[in-house]
Tab-separated table of C-alpha atoms in Angstrom:
chain	number	residue	atom	x	y	z
A	1	MET	CA	-24.401	15.976	-10.454
A	2	VAL	CA	-20.791	17.082	-11.065
A	3	PHE	CA	-18.325	18.815	-8.748
A	4	HIS	CA	-14.955	20.055	-9.936
A	5	PHE	CA	-11.959	20.231	-7.552
A	6	PRO	CA	-8.294	20.789	-8.401
A	7	GLY	CA	-7.307	17.802	-10.576
A	8	VAL	CA	-10.446	15.833	-10.121
A	9	LYS	CA	-14.070	16.068	-11.162
A	10	PHE	CA	-16.694	14.300	-8.998
A	11	ASP	CA	-19.374	12.966	-11.330
A	12	LEU	CA	-21.926	11.217	-9.090
A	13	ASP	CA	-23.697	9.472	-11.945
A	14	LYS	CA	-20.486	7.974	-13.412
A	15	ILE	CA	-19.278	6.886	-9.960
A	16	LYS	CA	-22.486	4.980	-9.371
A	17	LYS	CA	-22.312	3.401	-12.804
A	18	TYR	CA	-18.754	2.045	-12.354
A	19	ASP	CA	-18.739	1.182	-8.578
A	20	THR	CA	-17.987	-2.535	-9.005
A	21	PRO	CA	-15.525	-4.955	-7.294
A	22	THR	CA	-12.084	-4.193	-8.797
A	23	PRO	CA	-8.444	-4.975	-7.731
A	24	ARG	CA	-6.489	-2.244	-6.051
A	25	TYR	CA	-3.540	-3.028	-8.396
A	26	THR	CA	-0.711	-2.904	-5.877
A	27	SER	CA	0.606	-5.505	-8.281
A	28	TYR	CA	-0.278	-7.098	-11.640
A	29	PRO	CA	-1.038	-9.827	-11.797
A	30	PRO	CA	-2.825	-9.365	-8.451
A	31	ALA	CA	-1.631	-11.389	-5.480
A	32	THR	CA	-4.729	-13.651	-5.897
A	33	GLN	CA	-2.832	-15.283	-8.800
A	34	LEU	CA	0.114	-16.539	-6.792
A	35	THR	CA	0.135	-20.300	-6.627
A	36	SER	CA	1.757	-23.000	-4.458
A	37	GLN	CA	3.119	-24.623	-7.599
A	38	PHE	CA	5.830	-22.065	-7.470
A	39	THR	CA	8.857	-23.636	-5.676
A	40	GLU	CA	11.864	-22.530	-3.726
A	41	SER	CA	14.103	-23.456	-6.687
A	42	ASP	CA	11.966	-21.174	-8.805
A	43	PHE	CA	12.697	-18.291	-6.350
A	44	GLN	CA	16.321	-19.206	-6.285
A	45	ALA	CA	16.510	-18.846	-10.049
A	46	ALA	CA	14.695	-15.494	-9.820
A	47	ILE	CA	17.156	-14.165	-7.244
A	48	ALA	CA	20.084	-15.207	-9.487
A	49	ALA	CA	18.450	-13.350	-12.428
A	50	SER	CA	17.929	-10.370	-10.129
A	51	ASN	CA	21.664	-10.335	-9.312
A	52	GLN	CA	22.434	-10.137	-13.046
A	53	ARG	CA	20.233	-7.005	-13.372
A	54	LYS	CA	21.929	-5.447	-10.154
A	55	SER	CA	18.868	-3.335	-9.532
A	56	PRO	CA	18.820	-1.419	-6.239
A	57	LEU	CA	16.759	-3.006	-3.434
A	58	SER	CA	13.687	-2.163	-1.448
A	59	LEU	CA	13.320	-4.183	1.775
A	60	TYR	CA	10.139	-4.901	3.781
A	61	PHE	CA	10.073	-6.359	7.246
A	62	HIS	CA	6.787	-7.642	8.599
A	63	ILE	CA	6.106	-7.461	12.349
A	64	PRO	CA	2.778	-9.360	12.607
A	65	PHE	CA	1.916	-8.742	16.293
A	66	CYS	CA	-0.819	-6.554	17.712
A	67	GLN	CA	-2.043	-6.210	21.303
A	68	SER	CA	-5.714	-5.986	20.241
A	69	ALA	CA	-7.688	-6.473	17.084
A	70	CYS	CA	-8.940	-3.573	14.966
A	71	PHE	CA	-12.208	-4.817	13.510
A	72	PHE	CA	-11.636	-3.072	10.168
A	73	CYS	CA	-8.275	-4.739	9.685
A	74	GLY	CA	-7.463	-6.514	6.436
A	75	CYS	CA	-3.859	-7.333	7.385
A	76	ASN	CA	-2.313	-10.690	8.390
A	77	VAL	CA	-1.775	-10.209	12.110
A	78	VAL	CA	-1.228	-12.192	15.332
A	79	ILE	CA	-3.212	-10.829	18.343
A	80	SER	CA	-1.352	-11.420	21.610
A	81	ASN	CA	-0.542	-9.641	24.864
A	82	ASN	CA	2.192	-12.094	25.578
A	83	LYS	CA	5.325	-10.184	24.531
A	84	ASN	CA	7.425	-13.313	24.908
A	85	ILE	CA	6.174	-14.243	21.435
A	86	VAL	CA	8.584	-11.608	19.914
A	87	GLU	CA	11.998	-13.139	20.748
A	88	PRO	CA	11.611	-16.399	18.838
A	89	TYR	CA	10.054	-14.503	15.915
A	90	LEU	CA	13.023	-12.152	15.721
A	91	ASP	CA	15.462	-14.979	15.807
A	92	TYR	CA	13.744	-16.631	12.847
A	93	LEU	CA	13.406	-13.320	11.065
A	94	VAL	CA	17.193	-12.736	11.322
A	95	ARG	CA	17.796	-16.273	9.973
A	96	ASP	CA	15.394	-15.407	7.129
A	97	ILE	CA	17.384	-12.265	6.439
A	98	ASN	CA	20.772	-14.035	6.680
A	99	LYS	CA	19.721	-16.747	4.216
A	100	THR	CA	18.302	-14.491	1.547
A	101	ALA	CA	21.038	-11.870	1.838
A	102	SER	CA	23.682	-14.551	1.317
A	103	LYS	CA	22.133	-15.102	-2.115
A	104	LEU	CA	22.286	-11.456	-3.099
A	105	LEU	CA	25.353	-9.655	-4.421
A	106	PRO	CA	26.718	-7.776	-1.400
A	107	ASP	CA	27.235	-4.510	-3.265
A	108	ARG	CA	23.547	-4.157	-4.271
A	109	ARG	CA	22.415	-0.840	-2.814
A	110	VAL	CA	19.330	-0.591	-0.599
A	111	ASP	CA	17.373	2.583	-1.455
A	112	GLN	CA	14.275	1.894	0.611
A	113	ILE	CA	13.384	0.062	3.838
A	114	HIS	CA	9.894	-0.242	5.357
A	115	TRP	CA	8.732	-1.937	8.556
A	116	GLY	CA	5.072	-2.774	8.596
A	117	GLY	CA	2.621	-4.948	10.387
A	118	GLY	CA	0.821	-5.711	12.516
A	119	THR	CA	2.400	-3.199	14.846
A	120	PRO	CA	6.125	-2.628	14.488
A	121	ASN	CA	6.208	-0.733	17.756
A	122	TYR	CA	5.021	-3.900	19.471
A	123	LEU	CA	8.813	-4.373	19.754
A	124	THR	CA	10.760	-2.746	22.505
A	125	ILE	CA	13.390	-0.268	21.438
A	126	GLU	CA	16.067	-2.904	22.294
A	127	GLN	CA	14.357	-5.331	19.896
A	128	VAL	CA	14.227	-2.685	17.179
A	129	GLN	CA	17.949	-2.073	17.634
A	130	PHE	CA	18.571	-5.885	17.423
A	131	LEU	CA	16.766	-6.180	14.119
A	132	TRP	CA	18.258	-2.978	12.734
A	133	LYS	CA	21.722	-4.268	13.463
A	134	ALA	CA	20.984	-7.502	11.561
A	135	ILE	CA	19.747	-5.512	8.570
A	136	ASN	CA	22.861	-3.318	8.510
A	137	GLN	CA	25.173	-6.361	8.816
A	138	ASN	CA	23.586	-7.995	5.747
A	139	PHE	CA	22.949	-5.109	3.371
A	140	THR	CA	24.572	-2.017	1.902
A	141	ILE	CA	22.230	0.784	2.807
A	142	ASN	CA	22.282	3.981	0.747
A	143	PRO	CA	23.019	6.953	3.102
A	144	ASP	CA	20.012	8.688	1.494
A	145	ALA	CA	17.694	5.722	1.716
A	146	GLU	CA	14.044	6.155	2.621
A	147	ILE	CA	13.689	4.300	5.901
A	148	SER	CA	10.092	4.188	7.183
A	149	ILE	CA	8.096	2.531	9.923
A	150	GLU	CA	4.451	2.164	10.778
A	151	ILE	CA	3.413	2.754	14.392
A	152	ASN	CA	0.269	2.516	16.497
A	153	PRO	CA	-0.068	5.788	18.391
A	154	ARG	CA	-1.574	4.033	21.382
A	155	TYR	CA	1.654	2.263	22.234
A	156	VAL	CA	4.437	4.851	21.979
A	157	ASP	CA	5.785	7.711	24.203
A	158	LYS	CA	8.138	10.601	23.340
A	159	SER	CA	11.323	8.577	24.188
A	160	TYR	CA	10.296	5.804	21.770
A	161	ILE	CA	9.710	8.234	18.919
A	162	PHE	CA	13.085	9.931	19.463
A	163	SER	CA	14.836	6.566	19.673
A	164	LEU	CA	13.364	5.489	16.338
A	165	ARG	CA	14.789	8.650	14.753
A	166	GLU	CA	18.182	8.113	16.385
A	167	ILE	CA	18.291	4.450	15.163
A	168	GLY	CA	17.892	5.718	11.497
A	169	PHE	CA	14.212	5.852	10.610
A	170	ASN	CA	13.471	9.036	8.650
A	171	ARG	CA	9.855	8.497	7.687
A	172	ILE	CA	6.863	7.444	9.800
A	173	SER	CA	3.289	6.522	9.323
A	174	PHE	CA	0.420	6.000	11.744
A	175	GLY	CA	-3.261	5.288	11.595
A	176	VAL	CA	-5.922	7.648	12.883
A	177	GLN	CA	-8.728	6.144	10.807
A	178	ASP	CA	-11.368	8.386	12.500
A	179	PHE	CA	-11.355	10.896	15.440
A	180	ASN	CA	-14.984	10.126	16.399
A	181	ARG	CA	-15.369	8.260	19.634
A	182	GLN	CA	-18.418	6.206	18.607
A	183	VAL	CA	-16.575	5.066	15.427
A	184	GLN	CA	-13.489	4.172	17.436
A	185	VAL	CA	-15.501	2.019	19.891
A	186	ALA	CA	-17.253	0.280	17.044
A	187	VAL	CA	-13.894	-0.736	15.432
A	188	ASN	CA	-12.184	-1.480	18.740
A	189	ARG	CA	-9.552	1.232	18.409
A	190	VAL	CA	-10.037	4.002	20.963
A	191	GLN	CA	-7.415	6.775	20.861
A	192	PRO	CA	-8.192	10.216	22.312
A	193	ASP	CA	-7.475	13.424	20.292
A	194	GLU	CA	-4.846	14.455	22.857
A	195	MET	CA	-2.886	11.214	22.241
A	196	ILE	CA	-2.848	11.734	18.480
A	197	PHE	CA	-1.683	15.345	18.754
A	198	ASP	CA	0.968	14.409	21.276
A	199	VAL	CA	2.403	11.759	18.963
A	200	MET	CA	2.464	14.157	16.043
A	201	ARG	CA	4.211	16.843	18.124
A	202	TRP	CA	6.882	14.315	19.191
A	203	ILE	CA	7.412	13.183	15.557
A	204	LYS	CA	7.928	16.804	14.430
A	205	GLN	CA	10.254	17.514	17.350
A	206	ALA	CA	12.315	14.486	16.350
A	207	LYS	CA	12.558	15.868	12.842
A	208	PHE	CA	11.279	13.017	10.737
A	209	GLU	CA	11.583	13.954	7.124
A	210	SER	CA	8.002	12.826	6.210
A	211	VAL	CA	4.859	11.831	8.121
A	212	ASN	CA	1.900	9.942	6.724
A	213	ILE	CA	-1.545	9.576	8.345
A	214	ASP	CA	-4.026	6.930	7.402
A	215	LEU	CA	-7.770	7.518	7.431
A	216	ILE	CA	-10.593	5.186	6.468
A	217	TYR	CA	-13.979	6.199	5.221
A	218	GLY	CA	-16.959	3.789	5.240
A	219	LEU	CA	-16.546	2.673	8.865
A	220	PRO	CA	-19.562	2.046	11.130
A	221	TYR	CA	-21.465	5.074	12.380
A	222	GLN	CA	-19.559	7.467	10.210
A	223	THR	CA	-21.574	10.409	8.835
A	224	LEU	CA	-20.693	13.262	6.527
A	225	GLU	CA	-20.602	15.590	9.604
A	226	THR	CA	-18.446	13.373	11.849
A	227	PHE	CA	-15.909	12.540	9.124
A	228	GLN	CA	-15.683	16.220	8.124
A	229	GLU	CA	-14.576	16.857	11.723
A	230	THR	CA	-11.978	14.130	11.367
A	231	ILE	CA	-10.658	15.741	8.105
A	232	LYS	CA	-10.392	19.142	9.807
A	233	LYS	CA	-8.461	17.734	12.749
A	234	THR	CA	-6.164	15.778	10.347
A	235	ILE	CA	-5.412	19.052	8.570
A	236	GLN	CA	-4.594	20.611	11.855
A	237	LEU	CA	-2.045	17.838	12.434
A	238	ASP	CA	-0.365	18.983	9.227
A	239	PRO	CA	1.080	15.625	7.911
A	240	ASP	CA	3.057	15.496	4.661
A	241	ARG	CA	0.855	12.787	3.262
A	242	ILE	CA	-2.657	11.559	3.999
A	243	ALA	CA	-4.018	8.230	2.827
A	244	VAL	CA	-7.749	7.965	2.768
A	245	PHE	CA	-8.775	4.444	2.204
A	246	ASN	CA	-12.205	3.081	1.315
A	247	PHE	CA	-13.163	0.472	3.917
A	248	ALA	CA	-13.257	-2.884	2.250
A	249	TYR	CA	-15.936	-4.799	4.083
A	250	VAL	CA	-15.059	-8.376	3.238
A	251	PRO	CA	-15.942	-10.524	6.293
A	252	TRP	CA	-15.992	-13.655	4.212
A	253	ILE	CA	-12.241	-13.119	3.732
A	254	LYS	CA	-11.385	-11.318	7.075
A	255	PRO	CA	-13.469	-12.902	9.782
A	256	VAL	CA	-12.562	-10.192	12.341
A	257	GLN	CA	-14.858	-7.854	10.357
A	258	LYS	CA	-17.845	-9.904	11.504
A	259	ASN	CA	-17.624	-7.832	14.700
A	260	ILE	CA	-18.835	-4.917	12.637
A	261	ALA	CA	-22.658	-4.763	12.108
A	262	GLN	CA	-23.354	-4.288	8.453
A	263	ASP	CA	-26.340	-2.062	9.184
A	264	ALA	CA	-24.064	0.352	11.017
A	265	LEU	CA	-22.005	1.047	7.883
A	266	PRO	CA	-22.862	4.298	6.030
A	267	ALA	CA	-25.142	3.959	3.083
A	268	PRO	CA	-23.521	4.105	-0.407
A	269	GLN	CA	-24.870	7.610	-0.900
A	270	GLU	CA	-23.406	8.800	2.368
A	271	LYS	CA	-20.052	7.245	1.455
A	272	LEU	CA	-20.051	9.216	-1.808
A	273	GLU	CA	-20.806	12.391	0.102
A	274	ILE	CA	-18.020	11.707	2.522
A	275	LEU	CA	-15.561	11.064	-0.355
A	276	LYS	CA	-16.613	14.224	-2.143
A	277	MET	CA	-16.225	16.275	1.094
A	278	THR	CA	-12.800	14.751	1.754
A	279	ILE	CA	-11.426	15.713	-1.632
A	280	GLU	CA	-12.934	19.198	-1.326
A	281	GLU	CA	-11.459	19.806	2.095
A	282	LEU	CA	-7.987	18.426	1.449
A	283	THR	CA	-7.558	20.002	-2.021
A	284	SER	CA	-8.675	23.379	-0.730
A	285	SER	CA	-6.037	22.934	2.025
A	286	LYS	CA	-3.305	22.722	-0.625
A	287	TYR	CA	-2.949	18.897	-0.592
A	288	LEU	CA	-2.624	17.356	-4.022
A	289	PHE	CA	-4.757	14.316	-4.969
A	290	ILE	CA	-2.245	11.527	-5.754
A	291	GLY	CA	-3.425	8.376	-7.378
A	292	MET	CA	-6.729	6.969	-6.120
A	293	ASP	CA	-6.463	7.283	-2.310
A	294	HIS	CA	-3.458	9.517	-1.378
A	295	PHE	CA	-2.982	13.230	-0.821
A	296	ALA	CA	0.365	14.968	-0.510
A	297	LYS	CA	1.738	18.409	-0.123
A	298	PRO	CA	3.108	19.796	-3.357
A	299	GLY	CA	6.742	19.463	-2.178
A	300	ASP	CA	6.303	15.824	-0.960
A	301	GLU	CA	8.214	13.123	-2.866
A	302	LEU	CA	4.942	11.426	-3.932
A	303	ALA	CA	3.747	14.604	-5.596
A	304	ILE	CA	7.073	15.235	-7.187
A	305	ALA	CA	7.306	11.669	-8.543
A	306	GLN	CA	3.867	11.909	-10.091
A	307	ARG	CA	4.689	15.245	-11.773
A	308	ASN	CA	7.843	13.521	-13.186
A	309	SER	CA	5.834	10.411	-14.206
A	310	THR	CA	8.121	8.198	-12.007
A	311	LEU	CA	5.469	7.203	-9.388
A	312	LYS	CA	5.045	3.413	-9.044
A	313	ARG	CA	2.774	0.993	-7.181
A	314	ASN	CA	3.912	-2.124	-5.392
A	315	PHE	CA	2.576	-4.361	-2.638
A	316	GLN	CA	3.134	-1.563	-0.110
A	317	GLY	CA	1.188	0.987	-2.179
A	318	TYR	CA	2.596	4.026	-3.978
A	319	THR	CA	6.417	4.312	-4.047
A	320	THR	CA	8.853	6.852	-5.345
A	321	GLN	CA	11.485	4.198	-6.051
A	322	PRO	CA	10.426	2.726	-9.406
A	323	GLN	CA	13.798	1.170	-10.134
A	324	THR	CA	14.013	-1.105	-7.042
A	325	GLU	CA	13.207	-4.775	-6.579
A	326	LEU	CA	11.392	-5.521	-3.426
A	327	PHE	CA	12.387	-8.346	-1.053
A	328	GLY	CA	10.013	-9.069	1.820
A	329	PHE	CA	11.035	-10.705	5.116
A	330	GLY	CA	9.029	-12.288	7.825
A	331	VAL	CA	5.770	-14.187	8.010
A	332	THR	CA	3.320	-13.339	5.114
A	333	SER	CA	5.736	-10.892	3.475
A	334	ILE	CA	5.752	-10.459	-0.345
A	335	SER	CA	8.687	-10.141	-2.566
A	336	MET	CA	8.305	-8.393	-5.956
A	337	LEU	CA	11.162	-8.871	-8.414
A	338	GLU	CA	11.106	-7.770	-12.070
A	339	ASP	CA	9.393	-10.938	-13.340
A	340	THR	CA	8.608	-12.883	-10.124
A	341	TYR	CA	6.315	-12.418	-7.103
A	342	THR	CA	6.470	-14.619	-3.990
A	343	GLN	CA	4.714	-14.719	-0.625
A	344	ASN	CA	6.092	-16.174	2.593
A	345	HIS	CA	4.043	-18.565	4.742
A	346	LYS	CA	1.186	-16.876	6.590
A	347	GLU	CA	1.245	-19.090	9.676
A	348	LEU	CA	4.106	-18.726	12.243
A	349	LYS	CA	4.559	-22.474	12.622
A	350	GLU	CA	4.931	-22.956	8.811
A	351	TYR	CA	7.305	-20.013	8.544
A	352	TYR	CA	9.460	-21.396	11.403
A	353	ARG	CA	9.422	-24.951	9.976
A	354	ALA	CA	10.723	-23.751	6.600
A	355	ILE	CA	13.557	-21.804	8.189
A	356	ASP	CA	14.404	-24.794	10.415
A	357	ALA	CA	14.625	-26.859	7.238
A	358	ASP	CA	17.094	-24.309	5.797
A	359	ILE	CA	14.884	-23.380	2.885
A	360	LEU	CA	13.484	-19.992	1.899
A	361	PRO	CA	10.069	-19.618	3.668
A	362	ILE	CA	7.895	-18.991	0.611
A	363	SER	CA	4.450	-20.568	0.340
A	364	LYS	CA	3.506	-19.481	-3.181
A	365	GLY	CA	4.546	-17.372	-6.102
A	366	ILE	CA	4.275	-16.546	-9.766
A	367	LYS	CA	6.581	-16.157	-12.694
A	368	LEU	CA	5.303	-13.424	-14.974
A	369	SER	CA	4.934	-13.976	-18.645
A	370	CYS	CA	5.996	-11.316	-21.257
A	371	ASP	CA	2.284	-10.481	-21.619
A	372	ASP	CA	2.014	-10.018	-17.884
A	373	MET	CA	4.897	-7.617	-17.847
A	374	ILE	CA	3.527	-5.497	-20.741
A	375	ARG	CA	0.121	-5.289	-19.056
A	376	ARG	CA	1.720	-4.525	-15.688
A	377	ASP	CA	3.586	-1.618	-17.155
A	378	ILE	CA	0.396	-0.239	-18.640
A	379	ILE	CA	-1.691	-0.728	-15.506
A	380	MET	CA	0.908	0.790	-13.172
A	381	HIS	CA	1.414	3.804	-15.416
A	382	ILE	CA	-2.354	4.377	-15.445
A	383	MET	CA	-2.726	3.874	-11.735
A	384	SER	CA	0.234	5.998	-10.751
A	385	ASN	CA	0.782	8.704	-13.324
A	386	LEU	CA	-2.734	8.875	-14.871
A	387	ALA	CA	-1.455	8.747	-18.431
A	388	LEU	CA	0.318	6.342	-20.813
A	389	ASP	CA	2.664	7.004	-23.734
A	390	LYS	CA	1.883	4.187	-26.125
A	391	GLN	CA	5.240	4.670	-27.910
A	392	ASP	CA	7.139	3.874	-24.651
A	393	ILE	CA	5.405	0.511	-24.515
A	394	GLU	CA	5.976	-0.173	-28.196
A	395	GLN	CA	9.718	0.612	-27.992
A	396	LYS	CA	10.250	-1.296	-24.765
A	397	TYR	CA	8.433	-4.507	-25.873
A	398	ASN	CA	8.699	-4.210	-29.672
A	399	ILE	CA	5.033	-4.372	-30.331
A	400	SER	CA	2.375	-2.340	-32.183
A	401	PHE	CA	0.279	-1.034	-29.295
A	402	ASP	CA	-2.929	-0.522	-31.329
A	403	ASN	CA	-2.698	-4.087	-32.819
A	404	TYR	CA	-1.726	-5.816	-29.585
A	405	PHE	CA	-4.562	-4.130	-27.632
A	406	PHE	CA	-7.128	-3.840	-30.370
A	407	HIS	CA	-9.942	-5.185	-28.133
A	408	GLU	CA	-8.886	-3.145	-25.094
A	409	LEU	CA	-8.922	0.018	-27.106
A	410	GLU	CA	-12.468	-0.792	-28.171
A	411	LYS	CA	-13.481	-0.991	-24.541
A	412	LEU	CA	-11.643	2.171	-23.766
A	413	GLY	CA	-13.638	3.827	-26.465
A	414	CYS	CA	-16.779	3.256	-24.388
A	415	LEU	CA	-15.063	4.846	-21.391
A	416	GLU	CA	-14.036	7.814	-23.593
A	417	LYS	CA	-17.704	8.349	-24.458
A	418	ASP	CA	-18.374	8.542	-20.742
A	419	GLY	CA	-15.623	11.075	-20.325
A	420	LEU	CA	-13.249	8.908	-18.268
A	421	VAL	CA	-10.292	8.880	-20.698
A	422	GLU	CA	-8.924	10.775	-23.699
A	423	LEU	CA	-7.531	8.603	-26.460
A	424	SER	CA	-5.074	9.691	-29.148
A	425	THR	CA	-2.680	8.019	-31.560
A	426	LYS	CA	0.078	8.351	-29.055
A	427	HIS	CA	-1.429	8.615	-25.551
A	428	ILE	CA	-4.080	7.448	-23.115
A	429	LYS	CA	-4.855	10.101	-20.640
A	430	ILE	CA	-7.124	9.844	-17.538
A	431	THR	CA	-9.526	12.796	-17.342
A	432	ASP	CA	-10.520	14.631	-14.155
A	433	ILE	CA	-13.716	12.593	-14.187
A	434	GLY	CA	-11.765	9.323	-14.578
A	435	ARG	CA	-9.413	10.070	-11.567
A	436	LEU	CA	-11.781	8.424	-9.047
A	437	LEU	CA	-12.410	5.523	-11.374
A	438	VAL	CA	-8.842	4.753	-12.373
A	439	ARG	CA	-9.222	1.137	-11.188
A	440	ASN	CA	-12.072	0.683	-13.694
A	441	ILE	CA	-9.795	1.982	-16.432
A	442	ALA	CA	-6.867	-0.205	-15.491
A	443	VAL	CA	-9.065	-3.270	-15.383
A	444	ILE	CA	-9.583	-3.083	-19.086
A	445	PHE	CA	-5.969	-4.414	-19.495
A	446	ASP	CA	-6.463	-7.139	-16.832
A	447	THR	CA	-6.766	-10.647	-18.361
A	448	TYR	CA	-7.247	-12.299	-14.862
A	449	LYS	CA	-10.248	-10.295	-13.682
A	450	THR	CA	-13.727	-11.783	-13.905
A	451	THR	CA	-16.906	-9.778	-13.445
A	452	GLN	CA	-18.068	-12.239	-10.756
A	453	ASP	CA	-14.930	-12.002	-8.687
A	454	LYS	CA	-15.792	-11.331	-5.048
A	455	LYS	CA	-12.211	-11.312	-3.781
A	456	PHE	CA	-11.952	-7.535	-4.366
A	457	SER	CA	-13.429	-4.464	-2.756
A	458	ARG	CA	-15.721	-2.072	-4.653
A	459	ALA	CA	-14.030	0.693	-6.708
A	460	ILE	CA	-15.538	3.518	-4.586
């Protein structure tokens, strides 16, 4: 059964055939390849090399705290109602910022800043101002920088929203996940419709430049009818971007998900119907389907970047800043330089201990080989821009694409027979059928992936 929507063709048989565990490719190699054998001195050398390149910077700041656990959560969080936990964390976070910033050339421009979590609005406005001041003292921020923050709509009021805008945030994101009360109770995140619409109204009154809303399909007790109501209400909110994530049920990795009864999850067929309906409703409401899980208005930066083939993925998802190198601050944060990835310690005590020892608080990392970088470029182009110019790869890396990837092209030939890709002497293009299976196409170039790997969620 095949359904055709703007830019995407929903082929039920193909989706069932290729619905296997596959990386989401927010990086290549995936974060699962980072190793503790990577040392602080390795990262110091990577920072020095980064200074030679003088690339603009993207900065990520992790606020790990939440007041209650969302049972669907796959993030690294600390659940506590004791707000006294924040002060020492901010002190250590500023020391982390000071140490890393001292190793970067002071004139390197910051084009992008993102605060994520956890729940960044766990902080009081005074604490937000404290951290913002430290960032400004250590970095040269582009006046036109994208400065975004994630919020939990259950813990903000109008004054807080307006204060964020006055401080300097110009983009904001918040999770709705699902409007249905039964679903909300099952995942321990109850937030009435009135609350969500109030928060959106305040955001628009404060004149944020872009608003993103997160939804999740595949949650317990969701049905086609209930999630269609969620989609309709989301359209009424009129965000600039909508991310619709497939719930990754991985309780063997995220124990909090054990609170969700597996038999309450929608059956695979129901999930596919929900996905099809979501694409139909959003594309008919003039949202463009971006990548594998994002929708954006035609004038949004994500849509423009994809039209210009400049869209990129990093550990934060899709980004419109392909030229930046990412530095992450705070517990569990990931840095993503041109040829190096690192991750900070995941436990607060280990993070604090490293900073007290006056060392960079990384727990693991990886130095990319030339082959890694070639494959990363290919995978990210496929994931972000749905096409690849083979000559660009040949010129950048001085290789013969068809010779270097002889075996991969043979495998792509099978996908071409199934209508997922179009191959030519110069290009690889993802078809409308292949849009929903782009991870299955990208994995052809992945030398780390094994067919028995259970660390990843299913493709659909």
